[in-house]
Amino acid sequence: MVQATSERKSAIIPIGPYHPALKEPEYFKLYVEGEKVVGLDVRIGYIHRGVEYLAERKTLHQDVFLIERICGICSNVHTLCFCQAVEEAMGIDIPDRARYIRTIIAELERIHSHLLWAGVAAHVIGYDTLFMHFWKYREPICETLEMITGNRQHYAMNYIGGVRRDLDTEKYGERLSAKIDELKTNVGRLVEAVIEDPLIKSRMQGVGVLTAQDARKYCAVGPTVRGSGIAVDVRKNEPYAAYRDIDFNIHVFDSGDVLARTLVRLNEVIESTQIIKKALEAMPEGPIRAELEKVPIGEGIGKAEAPRGEDIHYVVLNGTNMPERVKVRAPSYVNIPAIAPAIIGSNLADAPIILMSVDPCFSCTDRVAIVNRQHSKSVHVPLEELVRNPRKVQNSLR
Amino acid sequence: MPNLQEITEKVRTGLGDQITIYSTKGDHRLYAVVEPGKLLNCIQYLFTSLGGRLSTITAMDKGSRFELVYHITFDREGVVGSFKCAVPKFAPQIVSLTSITPAASWIEREIYDLFGIKFTGHPNLERLILSDDWPEDKHPLRKGA
């Protein structure tokens, strides 16, 4: 990773990254000089479960269930990518109705994921009231997903060849539409409050700037780069599901700071409500799954715009019902290394919000190690402590 | 909207016989083979002149050899070009792409971790996701591992 130029020896007391108090294990190491962050190191692998290894030893249908469990927040998009990859390898065209259902579920997922993130980000800048409000308005979306799919996460909607369950528009269409309208009004009000709030501006404007040049250099994706002026979105560049047939906008801001990335996500929530309504109106009749034929020898790539950016799956088939190789690359894999140019040079107190601003898929986690290069001292703190009392953490490093 | 023809033309013109395009799919997939010695030049060209972005690198154990697939996304044209490179099993190493983009750093470390393929020129080729006390000679994604 991006290393500090000279590192003196420092004693690191191992009290993480696994701990009963943590939500998800992960390890950010911040090198500081005084109050400035001068280096970032990230260790991953604490939640490595050998999914790709397992996927080669299960059938394609079992793999859909396995792949869904890669992530709890963006579970749907992983199965979407996997199914698209297998469908491409098998040369299957899925029915139109399935494309629209996939789109609706994907956009509902985007809404709940962005609202979850918005709440966590609000908490990280110390604005707990806003955190509670965002999560309050997220709740009806989770209830809606449960109404349609039977579950709040891990919806098990995508299936090779189409979708598993139909979306009964007669039974649920009106209720879904009403919930979406309500969300649009509520979140719209919150977004206005966010844009005009001087407190939020001072914590987010000009903080953690990721230049367009760095964003490209690090091959970052999603809202992380759309906040730096780069208009890239898989739904527009390489439309999948029903996105080719639905008219919608992507949101791009130029300033490259935390505020820009925040505004991208909040605007996407509003945009998603429009996409869902258009998809509901235009939903065609027909079957929801294509017939599957014999598995060929072949390869396929599935791409989708997850809430965090481009998700890509590559599947190689060998003529049997078990895949030869399944490769999964989630968006956070390229976005987390891209934090480094954004965070170097900033204040320690801004570090948590900058780390969170790329929406790392181990969201409100974890362990942060802070190394003071000048005094060769280091300390392990929960991220929560850095959020609540940065001055105390700073003092412990003197 | 995907424009496979445009990208295929540009790739053919720019890279000539350094690569061999063996398959295209629909309007958005391009598959080609490239020799390890020409890999760095080809990727550099795809990045600098065609605006390509490294999506990821897939490693596969093909029995007699390893195969590395470099998935380069061309955002404007909506195409993914997958460039395949064979690496012999008795001497599994290839040039690192970190001189072109830092995005190669993690994925090359992961492949080193899970397959044992070395990337020459990588600034810190060490384990990424397996635990520190994992046995040095065991690479789980190799066939028969």
XYZ file of C-alpha atoms in Angstrom:
543
model
C 0.000 0.000 0.000
C 1.051 3.629 0.191
C 3.813 3.517 2.777
C 5.275 6.333 4.813
C 8.763 7.046 3.543
C 10.679 6.059 6.658
C 9.213 3.975 9.412
C 10.848 3.767 12.808
C 10.105 0.775 14.947
C 6.964 1.047 17.044
C 5.261 -1.334 19.430
C 1.831 -2.410 18.270
C -0.367 -3.978 20.938
C -2.541 -6.632 19.241
C -6.124 -6.153 20.397
C -7.835 -6.468 17.027
C -9.054 -7.023 14.353
C -11.255 -9.793 15.767
C -13.128 -8.694 18.861
C -16.623 -9.411 20.189
C -17.398 -5.700 20.093
C -16.666 -5.256 16.391
C -19.318 -5.532 13.664
C -16.941 -6.611 10.897
C -13.211 -7.227 11.010
C -10.889 -5.003 9.054
C -7.693 -3.138 9.653
C -6.799 0.398 8.639
C -3.328 1.581 9.597
C -2.868 5.355 9.556
C 0.592 6.878 9.692
C 0.482 10.352 11.276
C 2.859 13.233 11.873
C 1.293 15.599 14.359
C -2.288 15.904 13.195
C -1.690 15.073 9.551
C -2.181 11.687 7.992
C 0.933 10.851 5.963
C 0.347 7.237 5.040
C -2.322 4.556 4.855
C -2.058 0.803 4.988
C -5.057 -1.514 4.721
C -5.039 -5.170 5.616
C -7.859 -7.365 4.391
C -8.641 -11.043 4.453
C -10.257 -11.291 7.866
C -13.550 -12.248 6.304
C -12.114 -14.462 3.556
C -14.363 -17.516 3.349
C -13.059 -19.214 0.229
C -16.146 -18.471 -1.868
C -14.390 -18.979 -5.219
C -12.980 -22.302 -4.000
C -16.425 -23.426 -2.813
C -18.101 -22.280 -6.018
C -16.043 -24.742 -8.088
C -17.302 -27.576 -5.924
C -21.012 -26.816 -6.025
C -23.525 -26.896 -8.836
C -24.401 -23.730 -10.724
C -27.762 -23.534 -8.980
C -26.194 -23.988 -5.566
C -23.675 -21.317 -6.491
C -26.434 -18.723 -6.895
C -27.261 -19.203 -3.216
C -23.594 -19.188 -2.255
C -22.833 -16.019 -4.206
C -25.780 -14.198 -2.622
C -24.094 -14.593 0.744
C -20.914 -12.779 -0.236
C -22.435 -9.589 1.146
C -25.413 -8.746 3.282
C -26.037 -5.245 1.978
C -25.528 -5.785 -1.739
C -26.478 -9.444 -1.969
C -28.767 -9.070 -4.975
C -26.191 -7.504 -7.270
C -23.779 -10.398 -6.782
C -26.356 -12.969 -7.853
C -27.331 -10.662 -10.710
C -23.734 -10.582 -11.966
C -23.254 -14.318 -11.507
C -26.474 -15.203 -13.306
C -25.613 -12.794 -16.137
C -22.163 -14.357 -16.485
C -23.591 -17.884 -16.645
C -26.356 -16.774 -19.021
C -23.762 -15.189 -21.299
C -21.629 -18.349 -21.204
C -24.679 -20.478 -21.996
C -26.034 -18.117 -24.623
C -29.377 -17.607 -22.857
C -31.635 -14.600 -23.418
C -33.817 -14.043 -20.400
C -37.488 -13.063 -20.769
C -38.396 -9.355 -20.716
C -40.498 -9.584 -17.567
C -37.511 -11.045 -15.718
C -35.339 -8.130 -16.860
C -37.785 -5.635 -15.386
C -38.150 -7.514 -12.102
C -34.367 -7.683 -11.804
C -34.205 -3.922 -12.337
C -36.783 -3.172 -9.647
C -35.070 -5.340 -7.040
C -31.662 -3.891 -7.968
C -32.887 -0.326 -7.530
C -34.618 -1.114 -4.225
C -31.296 -2.537 -3.080
C -29.485 0.606 -4.199
C -31.878 2.737 -2.155
C -31.521 0.736 1.044
C -27.751 0.502 0.679
C -27.274 4.242 0.109
C -29.565 5.112 3.012
C -27.662 2.726 5.249
C -24.440 4.413 4.217
C -25.907 7.891 4.715
C -26.860 6.988 8.271
C -23.396 5.620 9.031
C -21.733 8.672 7.486
C -23.924 10.978 9.570
C -22.973 9.053 12.690
C -19.276 9.260 11.811
C -19.407 13.071 11.652
C -21.197 13.096 14.981
C -24.700 13.867 13.701
C -26.644 11.027 15.309
C -30.062 12.597 14.794
C -29.538 12.542 11.030
C -28.337 8.925 11.307
C -31.621 7.989 13.000
C -33.670 9.805 10.370
C -31.955 8.116 7.444
C -32.420 4.696 8.973
C -36.044 5.476 9.813
C -36.756 6.184 6.131
C -34.766 3.120 5.100
C -37.052 0.846 7.124
C -40.071 0.947 4.744
C -37.758 -0.129 1.908
C -36.647 -3.178 3.857
C -40.305 -3.889 4.634
C -41.148 -3.498 0.938
C -38.418 -5.947 -0.029
C -39.771 -8.368 2.541
C -43.269 -7.931 1.112
C -42.133 -8.700 -2.434
C -39.382 -11.245 -1.909
C -39.988 -12.687 1.543
C -36.773 -11.401 3.085
C -35.151 -8.129 4.143
C -31.716 -9.214 2.823
C -30.692 -12.186 0.687
C -33.810 -11.924 -1.459
C -33.109 -15.045 -3.553
C -34.822 -13.410 -6.523
C -32.246 -13.959 -9.261
C -31.928 -17.341 -10.906
C -30.047 -18.607 -13.899
C -32.322 -17.846 -16.815
C -34.441 -15.209 -15.088
C -35.974 -14.688 -11.661
C -37.282 -17.198 -9.153
C -40.422 -15.402 -8.076
C -42.833 -13.258 -9.985
C -43.648 -9.731 -8.847
C -47.414 -9.695 -8.506
C -48.068 -6.162 -9.719
C -51.803 -6.464 -9.130
C -51.322 -7.396 -5.512
C -48.266 -5.290 -4.683
C -47.971 -2.692 -7.412
C -49.966 0.036 -5.694
C -48.427 -0.503 -2.280
C -44.939 -0.510 -3.741
C -45.665 2.663 -5.664
C -47.061 4.377 -2.571
C -44.027 3.445 -0.460
C -41.698 4.738 -3.159
C -43.551 8.045 -3.353
C -43.425 8.403 0.409
C -39.691 7.678 0.413
C -39.079 10.242 -2.297
C -40.816 12.951 -0.262
C -39.110 12.086 3.007
C -35.620 11.604 1.661
C -36.031 14.647 -0.573
C -36.584 16.762 2.539
C -33.542 15.254 4.241
C -31.372 15.867 1.199
C -32.343 19.523 1.230
C -31.428 19.703 4.899
C -28.057 18.090 4.164
C -27.203 20.435 1.310
C -27.978 23.555 3.301
C -26.505 22.535 6.645
C -23.322 24.511 7.450
C -22.220 21.865 9.962
C -22.263 19.127 7.358
C -20.596 21.379 4.809
C -17.725 22.160 7.146
C -17.157 18.452 7.827
C -17.475 17.353 4.195
C -16.676 20.196 1.830
C -13.090 20.199 0.640
C -12.370 17.127 2.771
C -10.766 13.996 1.371
C -10.414 15.199 -2.200
C -9.895 12.444 -4.750
C -8.802 14.047 -8.024
C -10.122 12.703 -11.314
C -6.575 11.787 -12.249
C -6.087 9.662 -9.126
C -9.551 8.134 -9.494
C -8.590 6.958 -13.002
C -5.118 5.860 -11.954
C -6.521 3.635 -9.207
C -9.268 2.308 -11.537
C -11.871 3.189 -8.912
C -15.591 2.880 -9.676
C -19.060 3.959 -8.622
C -20.057 7.025 -6.586
C -16.378 7.279 -5.576
C -15.485 8.398 -9.100
C -18.794 10.047 -9.982
C -17.981 12.478 -7.176
C -14.742 13.328 -9.009
C -16.364 14.269 -12.279
C -16.038 10.901 -14.029
C -19.347 9.910 -15.635
C -19.032 6.142 -15.542
C -21.925 3.830 -14.623
C -22.414 0.269 -15.854
C -26.156 0.928 -16.238
C -25.331 3.504 -18.934
C -22.075 2.180 -20.406
C -23.144 -1.440 -20.744
C -26.880 -1.608 -20.002
C -28.109 -4.853 -18.498
C -31.493 -6.021 -17.191
C -34.021 -3.382 -18.334
C -31.780 -0.318 -18.227
C -31.617 -0.067 -21.988
C -35.356 0.601 -22.074
C -35.703 2.982 -19.142
C -34.847 6.653 -19.291
C -32.821 7.819 -16.279
C -29.925 10.095 -15.271
C -26.654 9.417 -13.552
C -25.371 11.996 -11.101
C -21.880 13.427 -11.350
C -20.247 16.105 -9.215
C -16.888 17.728 -9.841
C -15.382 18.672 -6.522
C -14.031 15.211 -5.626
C -14.566 15.752 -1.912
C -16.624 13.813 0.633
C -19.592 16.134 0.035
C -19.562 15.325 -3.688
C -19.631 11.572 -3.048
C -22.426 12.088 -0.516
C -24.511 14.101 -2.967
C -24.014 11.469 -5.676
C -25.487 8.800 -3.425
C -28.375 10.895 -2.131
C -29.353 11.948 -5.636
C -29.137 8.335 -6.751
C -31.695 7.403 -4.102
C -34.172 9.878 -5.590
C -33.306 8.728 -9.120
C -33.865 5.099 -8.145
C -37.400 5.891 -7.012
C -38.091 7.181 -10.539
C -36.523 4.133 -12.177
C -38.663 1.798 -10.072
C -41.867 3.636 -10.961
C -41.033 3.609 -14.672
C -40.187 -0.086 -14.507
C -43.492 -0.837 -12.764
C -45.433 1.062 -15.402
C -43.654 -0.563 -18.321
C -43.490 -4.102 -16.908
C -44.355 -6.543 -19.706
C -46.341 -9.744 -19.271
C -44.837 -13.132 -19.928
C -42.668 -15.852 -18.415
C -40.090 -15.074 -15.760
C -37.533 -17.727 -16.579
C -35.933 -19.103 -19.702
C -35.509 -22.800 -20.380
C -32.039 -24.049 -19.563
C -30.309 -26.420 -21.891
C -27.207 -28.503 -21.568
C -24.254 -26.695 -20.006
C -21.687 -25.955 -22.722
C -17.960 -25.392 -22.523
C -17.594 -21.632 -22.492
C -16.966 -18.451 -20.593
C -19.030 -15.420 -19.653
C -18.726 -12.103 -17.892
C -21.470 -10.485 -15.822
C -21.313 -6.822 -14.900
C -23.664 -4.674 -12.879
C -23.638 -1.318 -11.125
C -23.729 -2.220 -7.446
C -24.453 0.567 -4.965
C -20.672 0.850 -4.514
C -19.727 0.693 -8.171
C -18.958 -1.845 -10.870
C -19.311 -5.460 -9.793
C -17.812 -7.994 -12.217
C -18.041 -11.797 -12.278
C -16.224 -14.109 -14.685
C -17.445 -17.691 -15.016
C -15.845 -20.525 -16.977
C -18.015 -23.558 -17.755
C -16.655 -27.004 -18.572
C -19.750 -28.823 -19.805
C -20.666 -30.163 -16.353
C -23.086 -28.644 -13.900
C -20.213 -27.393 -11.742
C -18.268 -24.362 -12.953
C -14.603 -24.628 -13.805
C -13.805 -21.225 -12.342
C -15.753 -18.413 -10.723
C -14.025 -15.079 -10.247
C -15.723 -12.330 -8.244
C -14.483 -8.753 -8.027
C -16.638 -6.508 -5.829
C -16.389 -2.726 -6.243
C -14.815 -2.082 -2.827
C -11.771 -4.077 -3.941
C -10.685 -1.212 -6.199
C -12.227 1.592 -4.149
C -10.522 0.946 -0.813
C -6.964 1.328 -2.199
C -8.175 4.559 -3.829
C -8.732 6.075 -0.370
C -4.964 6.568 -0.030
C -4.558 9.628 -2.290
C -7.720 11.120 -0.778
C -6.694 10.729 2.850
C -3.011 11.611 2.759
C -2.519 15.189 3.892
C -5.785 15.405 5.802
C -6.371 15.763 9.535
C -6.679 12.742 11.773
C -10.131 13.881 12.887
C -11.306 13.762 9.248
C -9.943 10.261 8.711
C -13.111 8.326 9.663
C -15.396 10.201 7.263
C -12.863 9.947 4.428
C -12.518 6.209 5.005
C -16.301 5.877 4.996
C -16.802 8.118 1.974
C -15.921 5.378 -0.499
C -18.516 3.164 1.223
C -16.153 0.293 2.002
C -18.105 -2.911 2.030
C -17.197 -3.581 5.606
C -19.242 -0.582 6.522
C -19.514 0.599 10.075
C -16.673 -1.529 11.298
C -13.664 -2.029 12.963
C -10.146 -1.513 14.036
C -7.918 1.438 13.228
C -4.204 1.493 14.074
C -2.575 4.899 14.233
C 1.173 5.197 14.050
C 2.892 8.409 15.068
C 6.027 8.431 12.987
C 7.664 11.300 14.839
C 7.545 9.710 18.263
C 7.508 6.110 17.112
C 4.375 5.510 19.098
C 1.365 3.610 17.928
C -2.038 2.891 19.325
C -4.923 0.618 18.398
C -8.342 2.171 18.705
C -11.825 1.255 17.655
C -13.003 3.511 14.840
C -15.807 4.567 17.169
C -13.307 6.131 19.558
C -11.623 8.064 16.758
C -15.074 9.340 15.779
C -16.152 10.391 19.256
C -12.925 11.725 20.724
C -10.140 12.393 18.215
C -8.366 14.744 20.594
C -7.994 12.049 23.224
C -6.591 9.653 20.624
C -4.202 12.365 19.430
C -2.955 12.979 22.971
C -2.323 9.319 23.584
C 0.199 9.432 20.764
C 2.398 12.163 22.249
C -24.342 2.005 -25.824
C -21.859 -0.802 -26.495
C -19.749 -0.411 -29.586
C -17.703 -3.554 -30.022
C -16.697 -2.869 -33.591
C -15.023 0.435 -32.767
C -12.934 -1.064 -29.991
C -12.026 -4.168 -31.982
C -10.793 -1.979 -34.832
C -8.741 0.209 -32.524
C -7.245 -2.798 -30.742
C -6.352 -4.449 -34.074
C -4.827 -1.277 -35.458
C -2.900 -0.388 -32.340
C -1.623 -3.785 -31.304
C -1.383 -5.579 -34.616
C 0.113 -9.032 -34.273
C 1.107 -8.575 -30.631
C -2.259 -10.103 -29.771
C -4.591 -12.582 -31.406
C -8.305 -11.868 -31.133
C -10.039 -15.239 -31.047
C -13.621 -14.440 -30.116
C -16.207 -11.712 -29.757
C -19.623 -11.999 -28.098
C -22.688 -9.930 -28.772
C -21.914 -6.234 -28.762
C -19.768 -6.062 -25.676
C -17.199 -8.863 -25.275
C -13.776 -9.268 -26.815
C -11.415 -12.192 -26.129
C -7.779 -12.203 -27.176
C -4.521 -14.015 -26.465
C -1.304 -12.155 -25.723
C 2.223 -13.422 -25.122
C 3.726 -12.758 -21.676
C 6.609 -10.817 -23.199
C 4.241 -8.410 -24.963
C 1.786 -8.037 -22.047
C 3.129 -4.840 -20.488
C 3.276 -2.960 -23.809
C -0.201 -4.074 -24.784
C -1.802 -3.101 -21.483
C 0.027 0.224 -21.527
C -1.398 0.937 -24.983
C -4.920 -0.085 -23.928
C -4.713 2.225 -20.935
C -3.076 5.250 -22.461
C -4.462 5.338 -25.985
C -7.819 3.611 -25.635
C -8.887 4.738 -22.159
C -9.037 1.215 -20.789
C -9.507 0.475 -17.080
C -8.318 -2.637 -15.263
C -11.453 -4.324 -13.919
C -9.659 -7.360 -12.544
C -7.271 -10.226 -13.316
C -8.468 -13.840 -13.208
C -6.021 -16.681 -12.701
C -6.893 -20.235 -13.717
C -5.179 -23.566 -13.339
C -5.416 -25.248 -16.744
C -3.543 -28.384 -15.747
C -0.391 -28.049 -17.814
C -0.147 -24.292 -17.386
C -1.658 -21.295 -15.617
C -3.773 -18.850 -17.535
C -4.042 -15.205 -16.531
C -6.962 -13.256 -17.936
C -6.678 -9.483 -17.869
C -10.174 -7.960 -17.961
C -9.893 -4.443 -19.368
C -13.087 -2.381 -19.447
C -13.554 0.290 -22.081
C -16.185 2.455 -20.375
C -17.055 4.717 -23.283
C -17.566 1.851 -25.697
C -19.178 -0.396 -23.078
C -16.894 -3.324 -23.882
C -14.848 -5.683 -21.729
C -11.711 -6.999 -23.425
C -10.337 -10.166 -21.808
C -6.669 -10.656 -22.698
C -5.317 -14.104 -21.898
C -1.733 -14.938 -21.098
C -0.258 -18.403 -20.520
C 2.256 -18.898 -17.715
C 4.215 -22.145 -17.407
C 3.644 -24.120 -14.227
C 7.300 -24.975 -13.687
C 8.239 -21.270 -13.578
C 5.062 -19.398 -12.676
C 5.913 -15.740 -13.051
C 4.943 -12.771 -15.159
C 5.525 -9.032 -15.232
C 3.570 -6.936 -12.747
C 1.199 -4.231 -13.964
C 1.821 -2.010 -10.943
C 4.008 0.264 -13.058
C 0.867 1.111 -15.051
C -1.726 1.243 -12.287
C -1.789 0.749 -8.498
C -5.082 -1.129 -9.012
C -2.980 -4.164 -9.984
C -1.358 -4.307 -6.558
C -4.001 -6.144 -4.562
C -5.167 -8.545 -7.273
C -1.592 -9.623 -8.074
C -0.963 -10.253 -4.379
C -4.192 -12.270 -4.188
C -3.171 -14.403 -7.178
C 0.268 -14.924 -5.632
C -1.467 -15.957 -2.421
C -3.983 -18.377 -3.962
C -2.003 -19.711 -6.959
C 1.661 -19.071 -6.229
C 2.259 -17.038 -9.403
C 4.978 -14.394 -8.939
C 4.694 -10.890 -10.391
C 8.105 -9.419 -11.140
C 8.467 -5.762 -10.282
C 5.638 -5.731 -7.738
C 6.670 -3.358 -4.894
C 5.442 -5.584 -2.065
C 4.446 -9.053 -3.216
C 3.160 -10.563 0.008
C 0.053 -12.375 1.175
C -3.222 -10.545 0.838
C -6.074 -12.663 2.113
C -4.803 -15.920 3.562
C -3.637 -15.836 7.161
C 0.016 -15.230 8.014
C 0.517 -18.751 9.317
C -0.862 -20.422 6.174
C 1.714 -22.954 4.858
C 4.005 -21.397 2.225
C 3.677 -24.200 -0.298
C -0.081 -24.620 -0.258
C -1.977 -22.624 -2.878
C -5.677 -23.420 -2.454
C -7.008 -22.481 -5.902
C -4.604 -24.744 -7.762
C -6.336 -27.846 -9.070
C -5.776 -30.845 -6.867
C -4.785 -28.603 -3.966
